[in-house]
Amino acid sequence: MLSRLTLLAAIAATLAAAQGPRRAVSLIVTNGTVVTVDAARRVIERGAVAVDGRDIVAVDTAAAIAARFTARDTIDAAGAVVMPGLINTHTHAPMVLFRGLADDLALMDWLQKYIFPAEAKTVSPEFVRAGTRLAALEMIESGTTAYADMYYFEEEIGRATKAAGLRGVLGETIIQFPVPDAKTPAESLARAERFAAEFAGDELITPAVAPHAMYTLDAETLKACRALADRLRMPVIIHLAETTDEVKTADEKYHATPTAFLDSLGFWRPGTLAAHGVHLTPADIQILANRHVAVSHNPESNMKLASGIAPVEALRKAGVVVGLGTDGAASNNDLDMFEAMRQTAFLHKLVAGDPRAIPAPVALEMATIDGARALGLEKKIGSLETGKRADLLVVSMASARQTPMYDPISHLVYVTRGDDVRTTIVNGKVLMRDRKVLTLDANRVLAEARLYADKVRAAVR
Ligand SMILES: [Zn+2]
């Protein structure tokens, strides 16, 4: 088999050479096991990806790529897997600064005694900038290349994300009560509109509107969020049915489930991303499917806060796109998407009482191509294919933990960690090479984060 492949590669090389000079491109990543997550789910042994500028121009065997292209820069991925960058469909990036501040508490104690007071006293544009830089450093180091966010001062998150070279669908949070960046929802909506104008047409940043949840907003504001998103053609991100408390509130106030209540407002449209979706009825799932709403599944946060188990298999069966997320680092406590894949596979096997539930290839799809679909970016990212943006990783498979390797996809889901990512590339730009992050000064980012930790500690004392 191997010799036949080698022979085919040699023939391809000869044919290409006969066709004339090789095309000069900016970057070739070569000699790795290329896990494409394309429509045919191709895995190419000794494969390569040719990148020119921001785009993938070819995905093939190393020999075939060498025959067709010369590159100004080459990354040797021997002994490693080359794969699409991971897509985190739900987080609150600056909350990395609250990482480990308070654990093992009931949700309301956690929120009311720690998170809300800490946010009220510390969250500022500078805080958000420092937090986003720390989150970006962690994401680049652990192989996340695109993420969906909802927080305050989202324009700062947009600027810091772009400077770090990451891709983001970033939602300015709209909430009924006064928050650090706005006294009223109207102020937040105006801020969201300015944010949208600042990043209109941006290559990396997609501005979004992020109404926090149905239980923290009145019907009028929820409709205003929908209207703003429709007018400016922005995606919408919202928390949905995360806890039984939310379901109870919806029932008491509106005699409906959170999903049905939002449906009655005309809130659900394609291009809407619902985070969590833990407590959904079969009728809710049908609403989400009919309205083409995507769901972000956050197994680690849901387990840590004991929120419940999202009906991921039922959602997928109904045709709902389900991406994976970490949620904010205050409830996880990291942004490692490899762990999110692993926990998704484990959790749904356990709840189904069936080890065949969420097999490794499905967990990988959820963290890549389905994440891209959840963000409405599936034409640009989520797989390694000619014509897509070059968002990709080189993941080492050399550790004892990863030896031997029979199946690269099994290894990506069941033994690989974020730390195994060696090189991270977004939009054709190398953000980390051989574990050195090139777009952020790591020591400065860490020192700045430690300074803010002192303020956070004082705020909850
Ligand atoms: Zn959240």
Coordinates of C-alpha atoms and ligand atoms in Angstrom, one line a residue:
M1 CA 0.0 0.0 0.0
L2 CA 2.8 2.4 1.0
S3 CA 4.9 1.6 -2.0
R4 CA 1.8 2.1 -4.2
L5 CA 1.2 5.5 -2.7
T6 CA 4.9 6.4 -3.1
L7 CA 4.7 5.4 -6.7
L8 CA 1.6 7.4 -7.3
A9 CA 3.2 10.4 -5.6
A10 CA 6.3 10.0 -7.8
I11 CA 4.0 9.9 -10.9
A12 CA 2.2 13.0 -9.7
A13 CA 5.5 14.7 -9.2
T14 CA 6.8 13.8 -12.6
L15 CA 3.5 15.0 -14.3
A16 CA 3.6 18.2 -12.3
A17 CA 7.3 18.8 -13.2
A18 CA 6.4 18.2 -16.9
Q19 CA 3.8 20.9 -16.6
G20 CA 6.3 23.6 -16.0
P21 CA 7.7 25.7 -13.2
R22 CA 6.5 25.4 -9.7
R23 CA 4.3 28.1 -8.2
A24 CA 5.8 30.2 -5.5
V25 CA 3.7 30.4 -2.4
S26 CA 4.2 31.9 1.1
L27 CA 4.2 28.7 3.3
I28 CA 4.2 24.9 3.0
V29 CA 3.5 22.7 6.1
T30 CA 4.8 19.3 5.1
N31 CA 5.5 15.7 6.1
G32 CA 2.8 15.5 8.7
T33 CA -0.3 13.3 8.9
V34 CA -2.9 15.7 7.5
V35 CA -6.3 15.3 9.1
T36 CA -8.4 17.4 6.8
V37 CA -12.0 17.1 8.2
D38 CA -13.1 17.8 4.6
A39 CA -16.3 16.3 3.1
A40 CA -14.6 12.9 2.4
R41 CA -12.8 13.1 5.9
R42 CA -9.5 12.5 4.1
V43 CA -6.5 11.7 6.3
I44 CA -3.2 12.0 4.3
E45 CA -0.1 10.1 5.6
R46 CA 3.0 12.2 4.7
G47 CA 0.8 15.0 3.6
A48 CA 1.3 18.7 3.1
V49 CA -0.7 21.9 3.0
A50 CA 0.3 24.8 0.7
V51 CA -0.6 28.3 1.8
D52 CA -0.4 31.5 -0.1
G53 CA -1.1 34.7 1.8
R54 CA -4.3 34.0 3.8
D55 CA -5.5 31.0 1.8
I56 CA -5.0 27.3 1.5
V57 CA -4.1 26.6 -2.1
A58 CA -3.6 22.8 -2.0
V59 CA -3.9 19.9 0.3
D60 CA -2.1 16.7 -0.9
T61 CA 0.7 14.3 -0.4
A62 CA 4.1 15.9 0.5
A63 CA 5.5 14.7 -2.8
A64 CA 2.7 16.2 -4.8
I65 CA 2.9 19.5 -3.1
A66 CA 6.7 19.6 -3.5
A67 CA 6.2 19.0 -7.2
R68 CA 3.8 21.9 -7.7
F69 CA 5.0 24.6 -5.3
T70 CA 8.0 26.3 -3.8
A71 CA 7.6 28.2 -0.6
R72 CA 9.3 31.2 1.0
D73 CA 8.8 29.4 4.4
T74 CA 8.5 25.7 5.2
I75 CA 7.4 24.0 8.4
D76 CA 8.4 20.4 8.8
A77 CA 5.6 18.5 10.5
A78 CA 7.3 15.1 10.6
G79 CA 5.9 12.9 13.4
A80 CA 3.0 15.4 13.9
V81 CA -0.6 15.8 12.9
V82 CA -1.6 18.8 10.7
M83 CA -5.3 19.7 11.4
P84 CA -7.8 22.5 11.2
G85 CA -7.6 25.0 14.0
L86 CA -10.1 24.4 16.9
I87 CA -13.1 26.6 17.2
N88 CA -14.4 27.6 20.6
T89 CA -18.1 28.5 20.2
H90 CA -18.6 29.9 23.6
T91 CA -16.4 31.9 26.0
H92 CA -16.0 35.2 27.9
A93 CA -12.4 35.8 27.1
P94 CA -11.5 38.3 29.9
M95 CA -12.9 36.0 32.6
V96 CA -9.5 34.2 32.5
L97 CA -8.6 36.9 35.1
F98 CA -11.2 35.2 37.4
R99 CA -9.8 31.7 36.9
G100 CA -9.8 29.8 40.1
L101 CA -11.2 32.8 42.1
A102 CA -14.0 30.7 43.5
D103 CA -14.8 27.0 42.9
D104 CA -17.1 24.3 44.3
L105 CA -19.9 26.7 45.1
A106 CA -23.6 26.7 44.3
L107 CA -24.3 28.7 41.2
M108 CA -26.0 31.7 42.9
D109 CA -23.3 31.9 45.7
W110 CA -20.7 31.8 43.0
L111 CA -22.3 34.5 40.9
Q112 CA -23.5 36.8 43.7
K113 CA -20.7 36.6 46.2
Y114 CA -17.8 36.4 43.7
I115 CA -18.3 36.9 40.0
F116 CA -20.8 39.9 40.0
P117 CA -18.9 41.9 42.8
A118 CA -15.6 41.2 41.2
E119 CA -16.9 42.3 37.8
A120 CA -18.6 45.4 39.3
K121 CA -15.3 46.6 40.9
T122 CA -12.7 45.5 38.4
V123 CA -14.0 45.4 34.8
S124 CA -12.7 48.3 32.8
P125 CA -11.4 48.7 29.3
E126 CA -7.9 48.1 30.6
F127 CA -9.0 45.0 32.5
V128 CA -10.7 43.6 29.4
R129 CA -7.7 44.3 27.3
A130 CA -5.3 42.5 29.7
G131 CA -7.8 39.6 30.1
T132 CA -8.2 39.2 26.4
R133 CA -4.5 39.1 25.8
L134 CA -4.1 36.4 28.4
A135 CA -7.0 34.4 26.9
A136 CA -5.5 34.9 23.4
L137 CA -2.1 33.6 24.6
E138 CA -3.8 30.5 26.1
M139 CA -5.9 29.9 23.0
I140 CA -2.9 30.2 20.6
E141 CA -0.9 27.9 22.9
S142 CA -3.6 25.3 23.0
G143 CA -4.7 25.4 19.3
T144 CA -7.8 27.5 19.3
T145 CA -7.8 29.6 16.1
A146 CA -11.4 31.1 16.2
Y147 CA -13.7 31.8 19.1
A148 CA -17.1 33.2 19.9
D149 CA -17.2 35.7 22.8
M150 CA -19.7 37.7 24.8
Y151 CA -18.6 40.2 27.3
Y152 CA -18.4 44.0 28.1
F153 CA -16.2 46.5 26.3
E154 CA -16.3 44.1 23.3
E155 CA -14.5 46.6 21.1
E156 CA -11.4 46.2 23.3
I157 CA -11.7 42.4 22.9
G158 CA -12.0 42.9 19.1
R159 CA -8.8 45.0 19.1
A160 CA -6.8 42.7 21.3
T161 CA -8.0 39.6 19.4
K162 CA -7.0 41.1 16.0
A163 CA -3.6 42.2 17.4
A164 CA -3.0 38.6 18.6
G165 CA -4.0 37.4 15.1
L166 CA -6.9 35.3 16.2
R167 CA -10.3 35.1 14.5
G168 CA -13.4 36.0 16.5
V169 CA -17.2 36.3 16.4
L170 CA -17.5 38.8 19.2
G171 CA -20.7 39.9 20.8
E172 CA -21.2 43.0 22.9
T173 CA -23.3 41.9 25.9
I174 CA -26.7 43.5 26.3
I175 CA -28.2 43.1 29.8
Q176 CA -31.1 44.8 31.6
F177 CA -29.3 46.0 34.8
P178 CA -26.3 48.4 34.9
V179 CA -23.0 46.8 33.9
P180 CA -19.4 48.0 33.7
D181 CA -19.8 49.4 30.2
A182 CA -23.4 50.6 30.2
K183 CA -26.0 51.9 32.6
T184 CA -29.0 50.8 30.4
P185 CA -29.6 48.3 27.6
A186 CA -30.0 51.3 25.2
E187 CA -26.4 52.3 26.0
S188 CA -25.3 48.8 25.3
L189 CA -27.1 48.7 22.0
A190 CA -25.5 51.9 20.9
R191 CA -22.1 50.5 21.9
A192 CA -22.9 47.4 19.9
E193 CA -23.6 49.5 16.9
R194 CA -20.4 51.5 17.2
F195 CA -18.5 48.2 17.6
A196 CA -20.1 46.8 14.4
A197 CA -19.1 50.0 12.5
E198 CA -15.5 49.7 13.8
F199 CA -15.0 46.2 12.5
A200 CA -17.3 46.2 9.4
G201 CA -15.8 44.0 6.7
D202 CA -12.8 43.0 8.9
E203 CA -10.9 39.9 7.8
L204 CA -10.7 38.4 11.4
I205 CA -13.3 40.0 13.5
T206 CA -17.1 39.5 13.0
P207 CA -19.1 41.8 15.3
A208 CA -22.2 40.2 16.9
V209 CA -25.0 41.2 19.3
A210 CA -25.1 39.2 22.5
P211 CA -28.3 39.6 24.6
H212 CA -27.2 37.9 27.8
A213 CA -30.2 35.6 28.3
M214 CA -34.0 35.6 28.4
Y215 CA -34.1 35.8 32.2
T216 CA -31.8 38.9 32.3
L217 CA -33.6 40.9 29.7
D218 CA -37.2 42.1 29.0
A219 CA -39.1 41.2 25.9
E220 CA -38.7 44.7 24.5
T221 CA -34.9 44.7 24.8
L222 CA -34.7 41.1 23.3
K223 CA -36.7 42.4 20.3
A224 CA -34.4 45.5 20.0
C225 CA -31.4 43.2 19.9
R226 CA -33.0 41.1 17.1
A227 CA -33.8 44.3 15.2
L228 CA -30.3 45.7 15.5
A229 CA -28.8 42.4 14.3
D230 CA -31.2 42.2 11.4
R231 CA -30.5 45.8 10.4
L232 CA -26.7 45.4 10.5
R233 CA -26.7 41.7 9.4
M234 CA -24.9 40.6 12.5
P235 CA -24.9 37.2 14.2
V236 CA -26.7 36.9 17.6
I237 CA -25.3 35.0 20.6
I238 CA -27.4 34.2 23.7
H239 CA -27.3 31.9 26.7
L240 CA -30.2 29.5 26.5
A241 CA -31.8 27.1 29.0
E242 CA -28.5 26.8 31.0
T243 CA -30.1 26.0 34.4
T244 CA -33.4 24.8 35.8
D245 CA -33.8 28.2 37.4
E246 CA -34.0 29.8 34.0
V247 CA -36.7 27.3 32.9
K248 CA -38.6 28.1 36.1
T249 CA -38.4 31.8 35.5
A250 CA -39.7 31.4 32.0
D251 CA -42.5 29.3 33.2
E252 CA -43.5 31.7 36.0
K253 CA -43.3 34.8 33.9
Y254 CA -44.4 33.6 30.5
H255 CA -45.9 30.1 30.9
A256 CA -43.4 28.9 28.3
T257 CA -40.0 27.3 28.0
P258 CA -37.1 29.8 27.4
T259 CA -36.9 28.5 23.8
A260 CA -40.6 28.8 23.1
F261 CA -40.8 32.3 24.7
L262 CA -38.0 33.5 22.5
D263 CA -39.7 32.0 19.5
S264 CA -42.9 33.9 20.3
L265 CA -40.8 37.1 20.0
G266 CA -39.6 36.1 16.5
F267 CA -36.1 36.0 18.1
W268 CA -34.8 32.8 16.4
R269 CA -33.3 33.2 12.9
P270 CA -30.5 31.5 11.1
G271 CA -27.2 33.1 12.3
T272 CA -28.2 32.8 15.9
L273 CA -26.0 30.8 18.3
A274 CA -27.5 29.5 21.6
A275 CA -25.0 28.7 24.3
H276 CA -25.6 25.6 26.6
G277 CA -29.1 24.4 25.6
V278 CA -29.0 22.1 28.6
H279 CA -32.7 22.0 29.6
L280 CA -34.6 21.6 26.3
T281 CA -37.8 19.7 25.6
P282 CA -38.3 17.8 22.4
A283 CA -40.6 20.7 21.2
D284 CA -37.7 23.1 22.0
I285 CA -35.3 21.0 19.9
Q286 CA -37.7 21.1 17.0
I287 CA -38.0 24.9 17.2
L288 CA -34.2 25.3 17.1
A289 CA -34.0 22.9 14.2
N290 CA -36.8 24.6 12.3
R291 CA -35.3 28.1 12.8
H292 CA -31.7 26.9 11.9
V293 CA -30.3 28.0 15.3
A294 CA -27.0 26.5 16.2
V295 CA -26.1 25.4 19.8
S296 CA -22.8 25.7 21.6
H297 CA -22.2 22.7 23.9
N298 CA -20.0 23.4 27.0
P299 CA -19.7 20.1 28.9
E300 CA -17.0 21.1 31.3
S301 CA -18.8 24.3 32.5
N302 CA -22.1 22.4 32.7
M303 CA -20.5 19.6 34.8
K304 CA -18.5 22.0 37.1
L305 CA -21.6 24.1 37.9
A306 CA -23.8 21.0 37.9
S307 CA -26.1 22.7 35.4
G308 CA -27.1 19.4 33.7
I309 CA -26.4 17.5 30.5
A310 CA -27.4 19.0 27.2
P311 CA -29.3 16.6 24.8
V312 CA -26.5 16.7 22.3
E313 CA -27.4 13.5 20.5
A314 CA -31.1 14.5 20.2
L315 CA -30.1 18.0 18.9
R316 CA -27.8 16.5 16.3
K317 CA -30.4 13.9 15.3
A318 CA -32.9 16.8 14.7
G319 CA -30.4 18.5 12.4
V320 CA -29.3 21.2 14.8
V321 CA -25.6 22.2 14.3
V322 CA -23.8 21.7 17.7
G323 CA -20.3 23.2 18.2
L324 CA -18.2 22.9 21.3
G325 CA -17.2 25.6 23.8
T326 CA -15.3 26.0 27.0
D327 CA -17.4 28.8 28.5
G328 CA -15.5 31.4 30.5
A329 CA -12.4 30.3 32.5
A330 CA -14.2 31.1 35.8
S331 CA -16.3 27.9 35.3
N332 CA -14.0 25.5 33.5
N333 CA -11.1 26.5 34.4
D334 CA -9.2 26.6 31.1
L335 CA -9.7 27.2 27.4
D336 CA -8.3 23.9 26.2
M337 CA -10.5 22.7 23.4
F338 CA -8.8 19.3 23.3
E339 CA -10.2 18.7 26.7
A340 CA -13.7 20.0 25.6
M341 CA -13.6 17.3 22.8
R342 CA -12.6 14.6 25.3
Q343 CA -15.2 15.5 27.9
T344 CA -17.9 15.7 25.3
A345 CA -17.2 12.2 24.1
F346 CA -17.0 10.8 27.7
L347 CA -20.1 12.6 29.0
H348 CA -22.4 11.5 26.3
K349 CA -21.2 7.9 26.4
L350 CA -22.0 7.9 30.1
V351 CA -25.4 9.5 29.8
A352 CA -26.4 7.3 26.9
G353 CA -25.1 4.1 28.6
D354 CA -23.4 3.4 25.3
P355 CA -19.7 3.8 24.4
R356 CA -20.7 4.3 20.8
A357 CA -22.2 7.7 21.6
I358 CA -20.1 10.7 20.2
P359 CA -17.3 8.7 18.7
A360 CA -13.9 10.4 18.3
P361 CA -14.5 11.6 14.7
V362 CA -17.8 13.3 15.8
A363 CA -16.1 15.1 18.7
L364 CA -13.4 16.3 16.3
E365 CA -16.1 17.5 13.8
M366 CA -17.9 19.4 16.6
A367 CA -14.7 21.2 17.5
T368 CA -13.8 22.1 13.8
I369 CA -16.3 22.0 10.9
D370 CA -19.5 22.1 13.0
G371 CA -18.0 25.0 15.1
A372 CA -17.4 26.8 11.8
R373 CA -21.0 26.2 10.8
A374 CA -22.2 27.4 14.2
L375 CA -20.4 30.7 13.6
G376 CA -21.6 30.9 10.0
L377 CA -18.0 30.6 8.8
E378 CA -18.0 27.2 7.2
K379 CA -17.1 28.5 3.8
K380 CA -13.9 30.0 5.3
I381 CA -12.7 27.7 8.1
G382 CA -13.3 24.4 9.9
S383 CA -11.5 22.1 7.5
L384 CA -8.3 21.9 5.4
E385 CA -9.5 22.5 1.9
T386 CA -8.3 24.4 -1.1
G387 CA -9.8 27.9 -1.1
K388 CA -10.4 28.1 2.6
R389 CA -8.5 30.4 5.0
A390 CA -5.3 28.9 6.4
D391 CA -6.3 28.3 10.0
L392 CA -4.4 25.2 11.0
L393 CA -2.3 23.5 13.7
V394 CA 0.8 21.3 13.9
V395 CA 0.2 19.0 16.8
S396 CA 3.1 16.9 18.2
M397 CA 2.4 13.1 18.6
A398 CA 5.8 12.4 20.1
S399 CA 5.1 12.1 23.9
A400 CA 5.0 8.8 25.8
R401 CA 1.2 9.5 26.3
Q402 CA 0.8 9.5 22.5
T403 CA 2.9 6.4 21.7
P404 CA 2.1 4.3 19.7
M405 CA -0.3 5.9 17.3
Y406 CA -2.7 3.6 15.4
D407 CA -5.4 6.2 14.7
P408 CA -4.6 10.0 14.6
I409 CA -8.2 11.0 15.2
S410 CA -8.5 8.7 18.3
H411 CA -5.3 10.4 19.6
L412 CA -6.5 13.9 19.0
V413 CA -9.6 13.3 21.1
Y414 CA -8.5 10.8 23.7
V415 CA -4.8 11.6 24.6
T416 CA -3.8 14.9 23.2
R417 CA -3.7 18.1 25.2
G418 CA -3.5 21.8 24.3
D419 CA 0.2 21.7 25.3
D420 CA 0.9 19.3 22.5
V421 CA 0.2 22.0 19.9
R422 CA 3.5 23.0 18.4
T423 CA 2.5 25.6 15.8
T424 CA -0.6 27.6 15.3
I425 CA -1.5 29.4 12.1
V426 CA -4.4 31.8 11.5
N427 CA -5.3 33.4 8.1
G428 CA -2.0 32.2 6.8
K429 CA 0.0 33.9 9.5
V430 CA 2.1 31.9 12.0
L431 CA 1.0 33.0 15.5
M432 CA 3.0 30.3 17.3
R433 CA 6.0 28.4 16.0
D434 CA 7.6 25.6 18.0
R435 CA 5.8 26.7 21.1
K436 CA 7.0 30.3 20.8
V437 CA 4.1 32.8 20.5
L438 CA 5.1 35.5 18.0
T439 CA 2.2 37.9 18.2
L440 CA 2.2 38.5 22.0
D441 CA 4.9 39.1 24.5
A442 CA 4.1 36.1 26.8
N443 CA 6.0 37.4 29.8
R444 CA 4.4 40.8 29.7
V445 CA 0.9 39.3 29.3
L446 CA 1.4 37.0 32.3
A447 CA 2.9 39.8 34.5
E448 CA 0.0 42.1 33.6
A449 CA -2.5 39.4 34.5
R450 CA -0.9 38.9 37.9
L451 CA -1.2 42.6 38.6
Y452 CA -5.0 42.5 37.9
A453 CA -5.3 39.4 40.1
D454 CA -4.4 41.6 43.1
K455 CA -7.3 44.0 42.3
V456 CA -9.7 41.1 41.9
R457 CA -8.6 39.6 45.2
A458 CA -9.2 43.0 46.9
A459 CA -12.6 43.3 45.3
V460 CA -14.0 40.1 46.8
R461 CA -12.3 40.3 50.2
Ligands
ZN1 ZN -21.4 31.8 29.1

